[in-house]
Coordinates of C-alpha atoms and ligand atoms in Angstrom, one line a residue:
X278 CA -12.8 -86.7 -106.6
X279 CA -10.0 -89.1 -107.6
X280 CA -7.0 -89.0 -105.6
X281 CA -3.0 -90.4 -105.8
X282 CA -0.9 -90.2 -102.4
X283 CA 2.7 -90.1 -103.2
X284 CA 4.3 -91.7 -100.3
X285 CA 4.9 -95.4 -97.9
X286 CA 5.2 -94.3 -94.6
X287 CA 2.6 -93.6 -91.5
X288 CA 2.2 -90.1 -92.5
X289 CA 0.5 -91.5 -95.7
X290 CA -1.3 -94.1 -93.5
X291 CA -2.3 -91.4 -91.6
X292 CA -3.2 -88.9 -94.3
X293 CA -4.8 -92.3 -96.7
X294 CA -7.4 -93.1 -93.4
X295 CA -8.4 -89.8 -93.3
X296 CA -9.0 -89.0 -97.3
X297 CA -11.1 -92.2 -97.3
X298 CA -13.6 -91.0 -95.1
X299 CA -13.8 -87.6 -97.0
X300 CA -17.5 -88.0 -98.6
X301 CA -15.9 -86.1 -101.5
X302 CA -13.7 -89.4 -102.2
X303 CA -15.1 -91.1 -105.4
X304 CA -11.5 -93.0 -105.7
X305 CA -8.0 -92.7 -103.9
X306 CA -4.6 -93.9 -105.2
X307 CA -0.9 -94.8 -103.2
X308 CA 2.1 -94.7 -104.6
X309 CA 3.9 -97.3 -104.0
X310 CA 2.3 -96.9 -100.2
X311 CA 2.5 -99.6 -97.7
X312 CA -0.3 -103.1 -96.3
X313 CA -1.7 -100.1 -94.3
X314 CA -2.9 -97.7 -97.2
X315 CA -3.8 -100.7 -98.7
X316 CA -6.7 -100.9 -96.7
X317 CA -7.9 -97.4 -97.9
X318 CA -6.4 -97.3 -101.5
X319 CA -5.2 -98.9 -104.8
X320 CA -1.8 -99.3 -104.8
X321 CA -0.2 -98.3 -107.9
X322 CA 3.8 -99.8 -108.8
X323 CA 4.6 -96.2 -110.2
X324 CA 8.3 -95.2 -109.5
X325 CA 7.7 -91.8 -108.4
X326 CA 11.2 -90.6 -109.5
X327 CA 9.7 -91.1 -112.9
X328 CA 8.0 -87.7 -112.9
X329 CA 6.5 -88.7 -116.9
X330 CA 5.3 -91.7 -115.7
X331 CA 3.2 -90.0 -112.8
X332 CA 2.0 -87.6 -115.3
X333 CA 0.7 -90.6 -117.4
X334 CA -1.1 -92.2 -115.0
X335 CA -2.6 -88.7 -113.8
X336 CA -4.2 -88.2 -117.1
X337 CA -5.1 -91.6 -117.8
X338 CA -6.9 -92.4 -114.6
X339 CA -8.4 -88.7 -114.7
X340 CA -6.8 -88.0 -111.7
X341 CA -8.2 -84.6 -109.9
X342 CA -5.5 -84.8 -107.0
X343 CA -2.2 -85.3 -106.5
X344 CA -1.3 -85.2 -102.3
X345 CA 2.4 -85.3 -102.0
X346 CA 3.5 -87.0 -98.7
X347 CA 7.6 -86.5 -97.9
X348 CA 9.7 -84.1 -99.5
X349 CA 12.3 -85.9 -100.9
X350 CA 10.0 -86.1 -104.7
X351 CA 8.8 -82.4 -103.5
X352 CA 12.5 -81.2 -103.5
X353 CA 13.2 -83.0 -107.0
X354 CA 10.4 -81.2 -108.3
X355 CA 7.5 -83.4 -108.8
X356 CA 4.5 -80.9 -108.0
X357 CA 6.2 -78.5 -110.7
X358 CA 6.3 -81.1 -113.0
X359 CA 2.6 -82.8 -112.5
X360 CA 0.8 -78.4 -112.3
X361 CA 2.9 -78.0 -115.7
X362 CA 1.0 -81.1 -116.8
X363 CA -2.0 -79.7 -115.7
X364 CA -2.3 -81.4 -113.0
X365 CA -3.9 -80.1 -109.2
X366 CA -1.0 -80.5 -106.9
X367 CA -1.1 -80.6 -102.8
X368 CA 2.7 -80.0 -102.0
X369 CA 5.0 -77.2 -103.2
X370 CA 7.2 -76.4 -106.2
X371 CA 10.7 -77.0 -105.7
X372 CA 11.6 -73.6 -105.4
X373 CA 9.3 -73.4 -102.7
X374 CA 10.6 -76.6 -101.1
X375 CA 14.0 -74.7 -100.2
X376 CA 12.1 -73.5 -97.0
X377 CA 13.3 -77.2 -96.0
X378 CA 15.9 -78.0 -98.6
X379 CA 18.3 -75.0 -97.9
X380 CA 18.8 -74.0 -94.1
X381 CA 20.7 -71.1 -95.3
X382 CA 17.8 -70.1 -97.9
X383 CA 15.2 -70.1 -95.0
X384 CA 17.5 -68.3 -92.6
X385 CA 18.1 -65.0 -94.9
X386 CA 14.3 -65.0 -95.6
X387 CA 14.3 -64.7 -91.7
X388 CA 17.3 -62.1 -91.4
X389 CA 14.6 -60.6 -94.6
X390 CA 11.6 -60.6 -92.9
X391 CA 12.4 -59.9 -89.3
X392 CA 11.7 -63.3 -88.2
X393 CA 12.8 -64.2 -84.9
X394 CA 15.2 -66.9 -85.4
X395 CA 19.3 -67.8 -83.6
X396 CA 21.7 -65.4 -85.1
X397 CA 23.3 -67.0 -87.9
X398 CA 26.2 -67.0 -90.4
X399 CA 26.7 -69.3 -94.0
X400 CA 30.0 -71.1 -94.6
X401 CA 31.5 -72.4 -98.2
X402 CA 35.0 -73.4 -96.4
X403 CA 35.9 -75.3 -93.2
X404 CA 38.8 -72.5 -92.1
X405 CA 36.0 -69.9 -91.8
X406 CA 33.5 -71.5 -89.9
X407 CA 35.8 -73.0 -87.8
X408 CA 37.2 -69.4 -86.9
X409 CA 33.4 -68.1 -86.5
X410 CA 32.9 -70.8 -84.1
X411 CA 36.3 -70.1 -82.0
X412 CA 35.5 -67.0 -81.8
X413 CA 31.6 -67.4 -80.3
X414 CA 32.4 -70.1 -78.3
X415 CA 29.5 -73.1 -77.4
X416 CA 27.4 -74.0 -76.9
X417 CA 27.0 -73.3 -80.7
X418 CA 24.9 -75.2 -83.3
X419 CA 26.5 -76.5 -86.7
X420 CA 24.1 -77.8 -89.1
X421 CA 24.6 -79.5 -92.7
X422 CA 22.9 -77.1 -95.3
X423 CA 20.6 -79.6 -97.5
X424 CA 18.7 -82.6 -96.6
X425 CA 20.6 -85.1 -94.5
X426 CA 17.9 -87.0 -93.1
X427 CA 18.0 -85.4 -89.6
X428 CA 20.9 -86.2 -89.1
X429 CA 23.1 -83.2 -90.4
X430 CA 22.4 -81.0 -87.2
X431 CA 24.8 -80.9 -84.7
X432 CA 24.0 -79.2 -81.2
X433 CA 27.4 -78.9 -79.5
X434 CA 28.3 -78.0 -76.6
X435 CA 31.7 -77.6 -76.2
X436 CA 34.0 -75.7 -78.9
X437 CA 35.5 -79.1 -79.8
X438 CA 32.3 -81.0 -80.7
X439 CA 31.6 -77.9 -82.9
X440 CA 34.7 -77.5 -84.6
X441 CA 34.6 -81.7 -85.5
X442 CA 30.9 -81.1 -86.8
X443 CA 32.4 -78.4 -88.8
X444 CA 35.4 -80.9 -90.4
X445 CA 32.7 -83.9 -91.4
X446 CA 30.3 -81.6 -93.2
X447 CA 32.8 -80.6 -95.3
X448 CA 34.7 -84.1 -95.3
X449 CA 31.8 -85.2 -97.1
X450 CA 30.0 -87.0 -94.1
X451 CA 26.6 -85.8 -96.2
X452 CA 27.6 -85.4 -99.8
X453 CA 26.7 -82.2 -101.2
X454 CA 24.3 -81.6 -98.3
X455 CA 27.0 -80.6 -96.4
X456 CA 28.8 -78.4 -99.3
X457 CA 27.7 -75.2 -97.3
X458 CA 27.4 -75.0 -93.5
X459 CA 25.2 -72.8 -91.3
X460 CA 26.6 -72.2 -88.1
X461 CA 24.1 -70.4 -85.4
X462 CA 23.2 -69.6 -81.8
X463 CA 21.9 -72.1 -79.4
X464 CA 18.4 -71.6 -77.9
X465 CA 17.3 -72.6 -75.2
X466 CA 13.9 -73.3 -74.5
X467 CA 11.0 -76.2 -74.9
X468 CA 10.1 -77.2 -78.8
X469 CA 7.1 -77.4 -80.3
X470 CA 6.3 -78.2 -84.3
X471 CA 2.9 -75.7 -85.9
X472 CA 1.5 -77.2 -88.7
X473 CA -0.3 -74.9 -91.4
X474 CA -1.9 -74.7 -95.1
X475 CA -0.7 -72.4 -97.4
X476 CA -2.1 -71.5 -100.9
X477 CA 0.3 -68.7 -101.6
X478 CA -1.7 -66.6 -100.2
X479 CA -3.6 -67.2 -97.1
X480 CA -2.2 -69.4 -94.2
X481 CA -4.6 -71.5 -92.5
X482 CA -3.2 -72.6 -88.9
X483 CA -3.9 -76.3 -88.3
X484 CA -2.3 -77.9 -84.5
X485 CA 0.7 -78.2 -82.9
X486 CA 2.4 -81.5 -82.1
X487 CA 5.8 -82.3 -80.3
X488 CA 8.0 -85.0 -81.4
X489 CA 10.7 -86.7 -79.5
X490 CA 13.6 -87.3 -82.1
X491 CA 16.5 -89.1 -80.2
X492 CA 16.3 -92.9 -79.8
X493 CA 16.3 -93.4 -76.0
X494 CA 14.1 -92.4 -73.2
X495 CA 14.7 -88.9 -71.0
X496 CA 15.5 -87.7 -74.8
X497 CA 18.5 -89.6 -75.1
X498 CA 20.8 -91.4 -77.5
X499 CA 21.1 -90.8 -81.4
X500 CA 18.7 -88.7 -83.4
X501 CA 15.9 -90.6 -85.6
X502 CA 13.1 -89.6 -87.8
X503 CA 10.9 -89.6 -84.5
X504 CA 10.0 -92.0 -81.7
X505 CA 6.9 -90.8 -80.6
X506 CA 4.6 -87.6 -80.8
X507 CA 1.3 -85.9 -79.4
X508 CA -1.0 -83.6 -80.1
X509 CA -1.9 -80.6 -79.0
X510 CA 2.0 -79.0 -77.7
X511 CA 0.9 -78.0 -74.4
X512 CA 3.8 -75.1 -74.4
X513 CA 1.3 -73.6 -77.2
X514 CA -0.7 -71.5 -75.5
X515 CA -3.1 -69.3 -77.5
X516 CA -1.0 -66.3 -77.1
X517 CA 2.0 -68.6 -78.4
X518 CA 0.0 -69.7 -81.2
X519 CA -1.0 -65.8 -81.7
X520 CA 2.8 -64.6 -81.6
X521 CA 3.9 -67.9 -83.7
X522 CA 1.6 -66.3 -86.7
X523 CA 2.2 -62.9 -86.4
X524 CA 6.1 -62.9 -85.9
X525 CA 6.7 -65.9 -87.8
X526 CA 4.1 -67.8 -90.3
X527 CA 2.7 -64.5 -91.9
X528 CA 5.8 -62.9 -92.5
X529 CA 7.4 -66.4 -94.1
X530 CA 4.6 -66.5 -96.5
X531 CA 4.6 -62.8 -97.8
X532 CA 8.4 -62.9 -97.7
X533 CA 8.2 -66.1 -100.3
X534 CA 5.3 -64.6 -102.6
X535 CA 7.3 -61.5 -102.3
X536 CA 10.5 -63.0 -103.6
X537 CA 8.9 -64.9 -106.3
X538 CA 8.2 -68.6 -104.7
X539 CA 4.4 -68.7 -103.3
X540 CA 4.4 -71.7 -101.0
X541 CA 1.6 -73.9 -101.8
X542 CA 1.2 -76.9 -99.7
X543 CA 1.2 -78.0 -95.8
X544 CA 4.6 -76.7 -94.1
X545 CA 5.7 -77.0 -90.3
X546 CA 7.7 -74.6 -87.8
X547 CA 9.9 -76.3 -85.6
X548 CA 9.7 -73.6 -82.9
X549 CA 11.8 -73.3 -79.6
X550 CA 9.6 -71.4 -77.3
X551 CA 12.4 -69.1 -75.9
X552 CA 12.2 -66.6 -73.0
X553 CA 12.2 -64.3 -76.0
X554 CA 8.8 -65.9 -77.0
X555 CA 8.6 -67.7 -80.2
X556 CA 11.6 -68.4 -82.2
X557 CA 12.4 -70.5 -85.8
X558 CA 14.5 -73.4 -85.6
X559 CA 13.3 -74.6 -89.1
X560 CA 10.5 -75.3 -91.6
X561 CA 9.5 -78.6 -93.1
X562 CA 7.6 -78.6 -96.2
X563 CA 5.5 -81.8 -95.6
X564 CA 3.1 -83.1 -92.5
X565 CA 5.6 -84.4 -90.1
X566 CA 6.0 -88.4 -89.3
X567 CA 4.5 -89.3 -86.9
X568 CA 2.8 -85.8 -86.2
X569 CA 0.4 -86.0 -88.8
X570 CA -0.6 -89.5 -87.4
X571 CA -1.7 -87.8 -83.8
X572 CA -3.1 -84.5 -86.2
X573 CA -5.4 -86.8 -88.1
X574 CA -6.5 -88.6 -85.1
X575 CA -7.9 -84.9 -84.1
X576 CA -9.1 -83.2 -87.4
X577 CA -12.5 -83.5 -87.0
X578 CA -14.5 -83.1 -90.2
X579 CA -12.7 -83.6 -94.2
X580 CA -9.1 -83.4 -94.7
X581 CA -9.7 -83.4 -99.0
X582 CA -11.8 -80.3 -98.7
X583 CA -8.9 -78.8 -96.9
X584 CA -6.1 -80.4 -99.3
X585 CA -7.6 -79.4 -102.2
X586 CA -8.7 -75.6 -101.1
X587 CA -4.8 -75.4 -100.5
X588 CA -4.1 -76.9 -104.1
X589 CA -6.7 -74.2 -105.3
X590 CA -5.9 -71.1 -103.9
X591 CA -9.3 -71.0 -101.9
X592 CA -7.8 -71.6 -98.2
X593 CA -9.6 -68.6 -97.4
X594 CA -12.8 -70.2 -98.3
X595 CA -12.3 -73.0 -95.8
X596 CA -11.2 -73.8 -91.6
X597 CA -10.4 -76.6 -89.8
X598 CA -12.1 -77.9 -86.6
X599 CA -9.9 -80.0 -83.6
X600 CA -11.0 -82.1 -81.5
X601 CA -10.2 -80.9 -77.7
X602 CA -8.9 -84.8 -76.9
X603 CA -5.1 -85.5 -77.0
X604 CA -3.9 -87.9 -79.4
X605 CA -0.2 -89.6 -78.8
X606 CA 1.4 -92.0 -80.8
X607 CA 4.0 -94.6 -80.0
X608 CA 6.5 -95.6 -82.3
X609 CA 7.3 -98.9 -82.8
X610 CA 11.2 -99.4 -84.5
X611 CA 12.8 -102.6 -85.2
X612 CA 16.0 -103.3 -82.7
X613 CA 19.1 -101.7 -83.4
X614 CA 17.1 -98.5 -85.2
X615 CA 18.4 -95.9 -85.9
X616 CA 21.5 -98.2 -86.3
X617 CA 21.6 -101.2 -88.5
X618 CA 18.7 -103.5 -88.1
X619 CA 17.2 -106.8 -89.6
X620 CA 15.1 -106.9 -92.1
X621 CA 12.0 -108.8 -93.0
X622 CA 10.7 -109.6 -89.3
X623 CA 7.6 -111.6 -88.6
X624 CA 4.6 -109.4 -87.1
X625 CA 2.1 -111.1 -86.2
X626 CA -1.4 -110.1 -86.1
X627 CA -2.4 -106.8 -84.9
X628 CA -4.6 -106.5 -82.2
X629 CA -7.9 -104.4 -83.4
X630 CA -7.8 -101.6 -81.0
X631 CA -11.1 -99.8 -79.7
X632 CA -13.0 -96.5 -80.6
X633 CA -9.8 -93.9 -80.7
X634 CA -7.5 -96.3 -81.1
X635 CA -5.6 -97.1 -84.5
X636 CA -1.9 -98.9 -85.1
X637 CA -0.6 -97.0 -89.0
X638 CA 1.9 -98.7 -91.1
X639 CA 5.1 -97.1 -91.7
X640 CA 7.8 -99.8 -92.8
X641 CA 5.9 -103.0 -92.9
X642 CA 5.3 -105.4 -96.3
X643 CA 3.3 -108.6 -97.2
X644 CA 5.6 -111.8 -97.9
X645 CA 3.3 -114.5 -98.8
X646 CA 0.4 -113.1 -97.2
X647 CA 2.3 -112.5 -93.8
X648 CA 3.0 -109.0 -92.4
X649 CA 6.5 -108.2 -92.3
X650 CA 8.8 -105.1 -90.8
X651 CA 11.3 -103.7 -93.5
X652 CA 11.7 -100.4 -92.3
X653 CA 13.5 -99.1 -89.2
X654 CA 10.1 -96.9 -88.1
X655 CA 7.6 -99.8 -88.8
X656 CA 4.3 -99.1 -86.8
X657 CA 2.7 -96.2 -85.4
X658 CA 0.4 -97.2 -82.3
X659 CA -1.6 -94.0 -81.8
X660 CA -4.4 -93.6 -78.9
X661 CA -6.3 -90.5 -77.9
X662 CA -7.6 -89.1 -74.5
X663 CA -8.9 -86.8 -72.4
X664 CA -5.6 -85.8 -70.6
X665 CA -1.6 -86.9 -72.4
X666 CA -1.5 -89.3 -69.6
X667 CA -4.7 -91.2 -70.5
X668 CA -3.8 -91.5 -74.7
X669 CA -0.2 -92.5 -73.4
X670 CA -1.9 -95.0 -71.2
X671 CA -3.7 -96.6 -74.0
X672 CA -1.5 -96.4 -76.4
X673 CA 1.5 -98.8 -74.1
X674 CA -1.9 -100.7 -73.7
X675 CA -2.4 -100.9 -77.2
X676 CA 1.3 -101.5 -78.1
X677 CA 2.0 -104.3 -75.6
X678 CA -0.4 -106.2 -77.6
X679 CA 1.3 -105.9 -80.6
X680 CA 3.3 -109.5 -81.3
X681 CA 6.6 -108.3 -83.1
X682 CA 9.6 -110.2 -81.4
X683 CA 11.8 -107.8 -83.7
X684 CA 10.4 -104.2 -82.4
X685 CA 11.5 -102.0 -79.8
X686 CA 9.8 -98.6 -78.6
X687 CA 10.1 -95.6 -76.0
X688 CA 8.7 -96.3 -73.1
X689 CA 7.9 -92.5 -72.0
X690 CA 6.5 -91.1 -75.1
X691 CA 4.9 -87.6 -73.8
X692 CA 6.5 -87.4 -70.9
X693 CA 7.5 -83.9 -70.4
X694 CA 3.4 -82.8 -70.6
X695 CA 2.5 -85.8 -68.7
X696 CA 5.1 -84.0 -65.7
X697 CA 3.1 -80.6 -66.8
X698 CA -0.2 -82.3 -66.2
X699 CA 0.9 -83.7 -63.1
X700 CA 1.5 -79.7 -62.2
Ligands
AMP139 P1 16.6 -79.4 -87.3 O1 17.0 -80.6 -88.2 O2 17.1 -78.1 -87.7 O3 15.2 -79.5 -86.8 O4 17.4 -79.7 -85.9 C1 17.3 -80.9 -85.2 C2 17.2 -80.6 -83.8 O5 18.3 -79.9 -83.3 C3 16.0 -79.7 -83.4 O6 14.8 -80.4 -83.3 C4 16.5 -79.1 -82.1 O7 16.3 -80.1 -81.0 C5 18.0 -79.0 -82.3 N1 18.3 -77.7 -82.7 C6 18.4 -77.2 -84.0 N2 18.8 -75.9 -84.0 C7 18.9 -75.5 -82.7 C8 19.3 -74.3 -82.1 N3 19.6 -73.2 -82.7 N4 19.3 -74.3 -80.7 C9 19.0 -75.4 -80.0 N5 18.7 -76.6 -80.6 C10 18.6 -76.6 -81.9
LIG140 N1 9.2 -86.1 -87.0 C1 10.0 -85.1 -87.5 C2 9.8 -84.9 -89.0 O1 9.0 -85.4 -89.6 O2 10.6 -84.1 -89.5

């Protein structure tokens, strides 16, 4: 099978290692990818905004494959685009993408459904919402309605904070992301992210990961794309995992073939494990970076069989197989991420790593032949182990090795399950 990834990042690292050791893999593609996919793939200078111009190169390499990495080409509407074309698409149509483009979409296919999720309400002016939010008090989430690049969620917790969340969504602080505002109840709880395939029809449950989003360590300082993550979410038990499809994943995929938009593609839960049980936070329609990077590490056994089955409508023709070890993955950002940051650092070279071991490329480039970081996320240094203590172990290990004057990174990835461990 011949295969283009659409995506640079360590997702598509990630997701590019794994596809090459599918034995179905005549040929794989990246676009415009990144001096880690390189390793795995041709790298094609397609601008994959040009949605003809991916079509063309579909048909004239014979492409039987298109795996879409990050949702911003899934939200223009690229898979819609390439499957009108003719083309076999792994990643949703646009409409479908709303799970993740529209918070408000996704929360009255909940309020539908009877998915447990915070009590909600939509805003299209600043005067209401700001009277909803005097009137429920914090602490009180306010969150941007479109895609604001993790950054248009605002947990307050005092009325104030709220109410100035309120006034720069609809001062324009995320364009037209921030045109509508969702303002709903806080939950309290531990968070966990459950990854699954979709064909429309069937959903197939892959692992759960947890992330650590803000900047410093103890979970502090500004939001970013994600530090750090591991794999499995200990907070998962096998009843949560139970409940989480039942209550939530089932429902969400007969609620969108019911209303017309089959989602077809790998999405993700953002859960917050409640005393209530499981409840939604949100849905992303794409792996997550840098979980896929730790989900890779653990899928035993061929990702493209599984890709492709989703593509197909034949999910229920397939399963996926884990590997008990814990992966976790250290992210390494250039200094002053998620701020401003310089660009164009020196890396020097990588250190090789042993057997369940592997350091993916996020924002890195060649100049001249020499590895440079462009990106604030630039390298994901990923370990695995018997216990979250011994992958975080190795993976420091691994990332103190790594000579990049320039980077900066966490220092207690997986913390919280390494206190769980520790009983
Ligand atoms: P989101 O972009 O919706 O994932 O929100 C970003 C982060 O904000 C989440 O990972 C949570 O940590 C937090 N968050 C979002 N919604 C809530 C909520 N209703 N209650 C508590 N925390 C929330
Ligand atoms: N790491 C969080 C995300 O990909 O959305």
């Amino acid at each position: 099978m011949k295969v283009l990834l659409i995506g640079s990042g360590g997702r598509e690292h990630a997701l590019a290692w794994k596809l090459a050791q599918s034995p179905r893999l005549t040929k794989l593609f990246a676009a415009p990818g990144n001096p880690g996919i390189a390793e795995h793939a041709q790298l094609c200078p397609l601008d994959v905004d040009d949605h003809a111009a991916v079509l063309a190169f579909c048909r004239a390499e014979a492409i039987d494959l298109v795996v879409v990495g990050p949702e911003g080409p899934l939200v223009a509407g690229i898979a819609d685009f390439l499957r009108t074309g003719g083309i076999t698409v792994f990643g949703p149509s646009a409409a479908a993408a709303q799970l993740e483009g529209s918070k408000g979409f996704t929360k009255d296919l909940c309020a539908r459904y009877d998915i447990p999720t915070g009590a909600y309400r939509r805003f299209s002016s600043a005067a209401e919402a700001r009277a909803y939010v005097e009137e429920q008090g914090a602490p009180i989430v306010v969150k941007a309605d479109g895609l604001a690049a993790g950054k248009g969620v605002t947990v307050a917790m005092t009325t104030d904070e709220a109410l100035a969340a309120i006034d720069d969504c609809f001062d324009g602080a995320f364009g037209d992301a921030g045109a509508e505002v969702v303002v709903e109840a806080f939950l309290d709880g531990e968070e966990a992210s459950f990854f699954c395939l979709s064909d429309g029809r069937t959903a197939l449950a892959l692992a759960t990961a947890q992330d650590h989003k803000r900047v410093g360590d103890g979970d502090t300082g500004p939001n970013t794309g994600g530090m750090g993550a591991y794999s499995p979410a200990p907070v998962m038990t096998a009843t949560m995992v139970e409940r989480t499809m039942k209550e939530i994943i089932e429902p969400t995929i007969r609620g969108m073939a019911d209303s017309g938009y089959p989602f077809s593609g790998v999405f993700f839960a953002g859960l917050m494990i409640t005393a209530k049980g499981p409840e939604l936070i949100e849905y992303n329609v794409r792996f997550g970076d840098p979980e896929c990077q730790v989900l890779m590490m653990r899928l035993n056994g061929d990702l493209l069989a599984l890709l492709h089955a989703a593509a197909t409508g034949t999910l229920d023709q397939v399963s996926a197989d884990w590997s008990d070890d814990v992966a976790l993955t250290v992210v390494l950002a250039s200094k002053g991420y998620p701020g401003a940051y310089e660009k164009n650092t020196a890396i020097g070279t990588l250190p090789q790593g042993g057997q369940g071991d592997k350091i993916f490329h996020a924002g890195t480039a060649l100049r001249d032949g020499r590895l440079v970081a462009t990106g604030g996320r630039v390298l994901n240094v990923t370990a695995t182990g018997a216990t979250v203590a011994e992958a975080q172990a190795r993976a420091y290990a691994l990332a103190r090795q790594v000579p990049w004057e320039n980077g900066f990174s966490r220092s207690d990835i997986g913390w919280r399950a390494v206190e769980r461990e520790r009983g």
